[in-house]
CSV table of C-alpha atoms and ligand atoms in Angstrom, one decimal:
chain,number,residue,atom,x,y,z
A,1,MET,CA,0.0,0.0,0.0
A,2,THR,CA,1.4,3.3,-0.9
A,3,MET,CA,0.2,6.5,0.8
A,4,ARG,CA,1.5,8.9,-1.8
A,5,ARG,CA,-0.7,12.0,-2.2
A,6,PRO,CA,-1.4,12.8,-5.9
A,7,LEU,CA,0.0,16.0,-7.2
A,8,ILE,CA,-1.6,17.8,-10.2
A,9,ALA,CA,0.7,20.5,-11.6
A,10,GLY,CA,-0.1,23.0,-14.4
A,11,ASN,CA,3.0,24.3,-16.2
A,12,TRP,CA,1.8,27.4,-18.1
A,13,LYS,CA,5.1,27.8,-20.0
A,14,MET,CA,5.1,31.3,-21.7
A,15,HIS,CA,1.5,32.0,-21.3
A,16,LYS,CA,-0.6,34.6,-19.4
A,17,THR,CA,0.0,38.1,-18.2
A,18,PRO,CA,-0.5,38.9,-14.5
A,19,GLN,CA,-3.9,40.1,-15.4
A,20,GLU,CA,-4.7,36.8,-17.1
A,21,THR,CA,-3.3,35.0,-14.2
A,22,GLU,CA,-5.7,36.7,-11.9
A,23,GLY,CA,-8.6,35.8,-14.1
A,24,PHE,CA,-7.6,32.2,-14.1
A,25,ILE,CA,-7.2,32.0,-10.3
A,26,ARG,CA,-10.5,33.7,-9.7
A,27,GLY,CA,-12.2,31.2,-11.9
A,28,PHE,CA,-10.3,28.2,-10.7
A,29,LEU,CA,-10.4,28.5,-6.9
A,30,PRO,CA,-14.2,27.9,-6.6
A,31,ARG,CA,-13.8,24.8,-8.9
A,32,VAL,CA,-11.3,23.1,-6.5
A,33,LYS,CA,-12.8,24.4,-3.2
A,34,GLY,CA,-13.1,21.3,-1.0
A,35,VAL,CA,-10.4,19.3,-2.8
A,36,ASP,CA,-8.4,18.0,0.1
A,37,SER,CA,-6.9,14.7,-1.0
A,38,VAL,CA,-4.9,16.0,-3.9
A,39,ASP,CA,-2.1,18.6,-4.1
A,40,VAL,CA,-2.9,21.2,-6.8
A,41,LEU,CA,0.0,23.3,-8.1
A,42,ILE,CA,0.1,26.2,-10.7
A,43,ILE,CA,3.3,27.1,-12.4
A,44,PRO,CA,2.9,30.5,-14.0
A,45,PRO,CA,5.6,32.5,-15.6
A,46,TYR,CA,7.9,34.6,-13.4
A,47,THR,CA,6.1,37.9,-14.0
A,48,SER,CA,2.8,36.4,-12.6
A,49,LEU,CA,4.2,34.9,-9.4
A,50,ASP,CA,4.0,37.7,-7.1
A,51,ARG,CA,0.4,38.5,-7.9
A,52,ALA,CA,-0.5,34.7,-7.9
A,53,GLY,CA,1.2,34.4,-4.5
A,54,ARG,CA,-1.1,37.1,-3.0
A,55,LEU,CA,-4.3,35.7,-4.6
A,56,ILE,CA,-3.8,32.1,-3.4
A,57,GLU,CA,-2.7,33.1,0.2
A,58,GLY,CA,-4.9,31.2,2.7
A,59,THR,CA,-6.0,28.7,0.1
A,60,SER,CA,-4.6,25.2,-0.5
A,61,LEU,CA,-3.6,26.0,-4.0
A,62,LEU,CA,0.2,25.8,-4.4
A,63,LEU,CA,2.5,28.0,-6.4
A,64,GLY,CA,5.6,27.0,-8.3
A,65,ALA,CA,8.1,28.6,-10.8
A,66,GLN,CA,9.3,27.1,-14.2
A,67,ASP,CA,13.0,27.5,-13.6
A,68,LEU,CA,15.5,29.3,-11.3
A,69,CYS,CA,19.2,30.3,-11.4
A,70,SER,CA,21.8,28.0,-10.0
A,71,GLU,CA,23.4,30.9,-8.1
A,72,PRO,CA,22.0,32.5,-5.0
A,73,GLU,CA,22.6,36.2,-5.9
A,74,GLY,CA,24.9,38.4,-8.0
A,75,ALA,CA,25.7,39.7,-11.4
A,76,PHE,CA,23.5,37.2,-13.5
A,77,THR,CA,21.5,39.6,-15.7
A,78,GLY,CA,18.1,38.2,-16.4
A,79,ALA,CA,18.2,35.4,-13.9
A,80,ILE,CA,15.9,34.8,-11.0
A,81,SER,CA,17.1,33.3,-7.7
A,82,ALA,CA,15.5,30.6,-5.4
A,83,LYS,CA,15.1,33.2,-2.7
A,84,MET,CA,13.1,35.5,-5.0
A,85,LEU,CA,10.7,32.6,-5.8
A,86,VAL,CA,10.2,31.8,-2.1
A,87,ALA,CA,9.5,35.5,-1.5
A,88,CYS,CA,6.7,35.4,-4.1
A,89,GLY,CA,5.0,32.5,-2.4
A,90,CYS,CA,6.5,29.6,-4.3
A,91,SER,CA,6.8,26.2,-2.7
A,92,HIS,CA,7.9,24.4,-5.9
A,93,VAL,CA,10.1,24.9,-8.9
A,94,LEU,CA,10.5,22.9,-12.1
A,95,VAL,CA,14.1,21.9,-12.8
A,96,GLY,CA,15.3,20.4,-16.1
A,97,HIS,CA,12.2,20.8,-18.1
A,98,SER,CA,12.9,19.5,-21.6
A,99,GLU,CA,12.3,22.9,-23.1
A,100,ARG,CA,15.0,24.4,-20.9
A,101,ARG,CA,17.3,21.5,-21.8
A,102,GLU,CA,16.6,21.6,-25.6
A,103,LEU,CA,16.1,25.4,-26.1
A,104,PHE,CA,18.1,27.0,-23.4
A,105,GLY,CA,21.1,24.6,-23.1
A,106,ASP,CA,20.4,23.4,-19.5
A,107,ASP,CA,22.7,20.3,-19.4
A,108,ASP,CA,22.8,17.8,-16.6
A,109,GLN,CA,25.5,19.7,-14.7
A,110,ILE,CA,23.4,22.8,-14.7
A,111,VAL,CA,20.3,20.9,-13.8
A,112,SER,CA,22.1,19.3,-10.8
A,113,ARG,CA,23.3,22.7,-9.6
A,114,LYS,CA,19.7,24.2,-9.9
A,115,LEU,CA,18.3,21.3,-8.0
A,116,LYS,CA,20.7,22.0,-5.1
A,117,ALA,CA,20.0,25.8,-5.3
A,118,ALA,CA,16.3,25.0,-5.0
A,119,LEU,CA,16.8,22.6,-2.0
A,120,ASP,CA,19.1,25.0,-0.2
A,121,ALA,CA,16.4,27.7,-0.4
A,122,GLY,CA,13.8,25.3,0.9
A,123,LEU,CA,12.0,24.9,-2.4
A,124,MET,CA,10.7,21.5,-3.5
A,125,PRO,CA,12.0,20.8,-7.0
A,126,ILE,CA,10.2,18.9,-9.6
A,127,LEU,CA,12.9,17.2,-11.7
A,128,CYS,CA,11.9,16.6,-15.3
A,129,VAL,CA,13.3,13.8,-17.2
A,130,GLY,CA,12.4,12.1,-20.5
A,131,GLU,CA,13.6,11.0,-23.9
A,132,THR,CA,13.1,12.3,-27.5
A,133,LEU,CA,11.4,10.2,-30.1
A,134,SER,CA,14.7,9.0,-31.5
A,135,GLU,CA,15.9,8.0,-28.0
A,136,HIS,CA,12.7,6.1,-27.3
A,137,ASP,CA,14.1,2.7,-27.9
A,138,ARG,CA,16.8,3.3,-25.3
A,139,VAL,CA,14.5,5.2,-22.9
A,140,GLU,CA,16.0,3.4,-19.8
A,141,GLU,CA,19.5,4.3,-20.6
A,142,LYS,CA,18.5,8.0,-21.3
A,143,VAL,CA,16.4,8.4,-18.2
A,144,THR,CA,18.7,6.7,-15.8
A,145,GLY,CA,21.6,8.7,-17.1
A,146,GLN,CA,19.7,11.9,-16.4
A,147,LEU,CA,18.7,10.6,-12.9
A,148,ARG,CA,22.3,9.7,-12.1
A,149,ASP,CA,23.8,13.0,-13.3
A,150,ASP,CA,21.0,15.3,-12.1
A,151,LEU,CA,20.6,13.7,-8.6
A,152,ALA,CA,24.5,13.4,-8.1
A,153,GLY,CA,25.2,14.6,-4.5
A,154,ILE,CA,21.7,14.7,-3.4
A,155,ASP,CA,21.3,12.6,-0.1
A,156,LYS,CA,18.3,10.8,1.1
A,157,GLU,CA,17.1,13.8,3.1
A,158,GLY,CA,17.3,16.0,0.0
A,159,LEU,CA,15.6,13.4,-2.2
A,160,GLU,CA,12.5,13.5,0.1
A,161,LYS,CA,11.9,17.1,-1.1
A,162,VAL,CA,12.2,16.1,-4.8
A,163,THR,CA,9.4,15.1,-7.1
A,164,ILE,CA,10.3,13.5,-10.4
A,165,ALA,CA,8.2,14.1,-13.6
A,166,TYR,CA,8.6,11.7,-16.5
A,167,GLU,CA,7.8,13.6,-19.7
A,168,PRO,CA,8.6,11.9,-23.0
A,169,ILE,CA,9.5,14.8,-25.3
A,170,TRP,CA,7.6,13.2,-28.2
A,171,ALA,CA,4.4,13.5,-26.1
A,172,ILE,CA,4.8,17.2,-25.2
A,173,GLY,CA,2.4,19.6,-27.0
A,174,THR,CA,2.0,17.0,-29.8
A,175,GLY,CA,-1.4,15.5,-28.7
A,176,LYS,CA,0.4,12.2,-28.6
A,177,THR,CA,0.2,10.8,-25.0
A,178,ALA,CA,2.2,7.8,-23.9
A,179,THR,CA,-0.2,5.0,-23.3
A,180,PRO,CA,-0.8,4.4,-19.5
A,181,GLU,CA,1.1,1.2,-19.9
A,182,VAL,CA,4.1,2.8,-21.5
A,183,ALA,CA,4.1,5.6,-19.0
A,184,GLN,CA,3.8,3.1,-16.1
A,185,GLU,CA,6.6,1.1,-17.4
A,186,THR,CA,9.1,3.9,-17.5
A,187,ILE,CA,7.8,5.4,-14.2
A,188,GLY,CA,8.1,2.0,-12.6
A,189,MET,CA,11.7,1.8,-13.9
A,190,ILE,CA,12.4,5.2,-12.3
A,191,ARG,CA,11.0,4.0,-9.0
A,192,SER,CA,13.2,0.9,-9.1
A,193,TRP,CA,16.3,3.1,-9.9
A,194,ILE,CA,15.5,5.1,-6.7
A,195,ALA,CA,15.2,1.9,-4.7
A,196,GLN,CA,18.6,0.7,-6.0
A,197,HIS,CA,20.4,4.0,-5.5
A,198,TYR,CA,18.8,5.1,-2.2
A,199,ASP,CA,16.5,2.6,-0.6
A,200,ASP,CA,13.0,1.0,-0.7
A,201,ALA,CA,11.5,3.6,1.7
A,202,ALA,CA,12.8,6.5,-0.5
A,203,ALA,CA,11.3,4.7,-3.6
A,204,ARG,CA,8.0,4.2,-1.9
A,205,GLY,CA,7.8,7.8,-0.7
A,206,MET,CA,8.9,9.4,-4.0
A,207,ARG,CA,6.2,11.1,-6.0
A,208,ILE,CA,6.5,10.4,-9.7
A,209,LEU,CA,4.4,12.4,-12.2
A,210,TYR,CA,3.6,11.8,-15.8
A,211,GLY,CA,3.6,14.7,-18.3
A,212,GLY,CA,2.9,15.0,-22.0
A,213,SER,CA,-0.5,15.8,-23.5
A,214,VAL,CA,-2.4,15.1,-20.4
A,215,LYS,CA,-6.0,16.1,-20.9
A,216,PRO,CA,-9.4,15.6,-19.0
A,217,ALA,CA,-10.1,12.6,-21.3
A,218,ASN,CA,-6.9,10.6,-20.6
A,219,ALA,CA,-6.0,11.7,-17.1
A,220,ALA,CA,-8.0,9.0,-15.2
A,221,SER,CA,-6.5,6.1,-17.1
A,222,LEU,CA,-2.9,7.5,-16.6
A,223,LEU,CA,-3.5,8.2,-12.9
A,224,ALA,CA,-4.9,4.7,-12.3
A,225,GLN,CA,-1.5,3.2,-13.0
A,226,ARG,CA,0.2,2.0,-9.8
A,227,ASP,CA,3.3,4.1,-10.0
A,228,ILE,CA,1.9,7.3,-11.5
A,229,ASP,CA,1.3,9.8,-8.6
A,230,GLY,CA,0.1,12.7,-10.6
A,231,ALA,CA,0.4,14.8,-13.8
A,232,LEU,CA,2.5,17.7,-15.1
A,233,VAL,CA,0.0,19.3,-17.5
A,234,GLY,CA,1.0,22.0,-20.1
A,235,GLY,CA,-1.7,23.1,-22.5
A,236,ALA,CA,-4.8,21.8,-20.7
A,237,SER,CA,-3.7,23.7,-17.5
A,238,LEU,CA,-4.3,27.0,-19.2
A,239,ASP,CA,-8.0,26.7,-19.0
A,240,ASP,CA,-9.5,26.6,-15.5
A,241,GLU,CA,-12.3,24.3,-16.4
A,242,LYS,CA,-10.0,21.7,-18.1
A,243,PHE,CA,-7.5,21.8,-15.4
A,244,ALA,CA,-10.2,21.3,-12.7
A,245,ALA,CA,-11.5,18.4,-14.6
A,246,ILE,CA,-7.9,16.8,-14.5
A,247,VAL,CA,-7.8,17.5,-10.7
A,248,ASP,CA,-11.2,15.7,-10.4
A,249,ALA,CA,-9.7,12.7,-12.2
A,250,ALA,CA,-7.2,12.3,-9.3
A,251,LEU,CA,-9.8,12.3,-6.6
B,301,13P,P1,1.5,19.4,-22.8
B,301,13P,O1,0.5,19.0,-21.7
B,301,13P,O2,1.0,20.7,-23.5
B,301,13P,O3,1.9,18.3,-23.7
B,301,13P,O4,2.8,19.9,-22.1
B,301,13P,C1,3.5,19.0,-21.2
B,301,13P,C2,4.6,19.6,-20.4
B,301,13P,O5,5.7,19.9,-21.0
B,301,13P,C3,4.3,20.0,-19.0
B,301,13P,O6,5.5,20.5,-18.5
């Protein structure tokens, strides 16, 4: 029996102004009022975080950021530190999203440093891993390589604060979802890797999410898999009704 609490997270990517963020939150909060068995997290762009943080205060809705700088402070023009995110009300931060890796050059060394910067500031990182279509036939090698390099130097205590999101790159924004069985197979493999490299308790406690074209229509079948503890939702998290329907699928 596992007692892992589901987490439904909405990564808005580069969408919504602060005003649009406010509109979403005002529409969304009544839809998830009374949800107490699922953690619900929104991940707006940086410029919306402060306003979102004020609007969700006193509610159970959680706030996260899409990325952070690996350095705590200093001459890093354009970068945002972990401490700044905490001050806006963030509890979580994505680290190593495939779009950061592919479009902005975040390699495993950078991802590992960002993970440590998040933990040092008391943020809970969501480490994203996953393979491209051409890597799909060696998914285990790709994903375990990312886990090895990204989690290097993270002890068991640090690991307890980490959530892993498996996002096959070929399923992101494409409308192609991994079948529940395919997603379960890789996520089960990730949990076994954690058991081997940490221990069984760490593996049992680790929340592992699936991401890649999660929609209201496919959420329940993905979430029904034994090792899938939640979803990291892109496009469908931009609409308060659709995102609430995905939360409902986790209840
Ligand atoms: P989509 O749900 O739009 O495929 O995006 C998935 C994702 O990348 C979430 O981080």
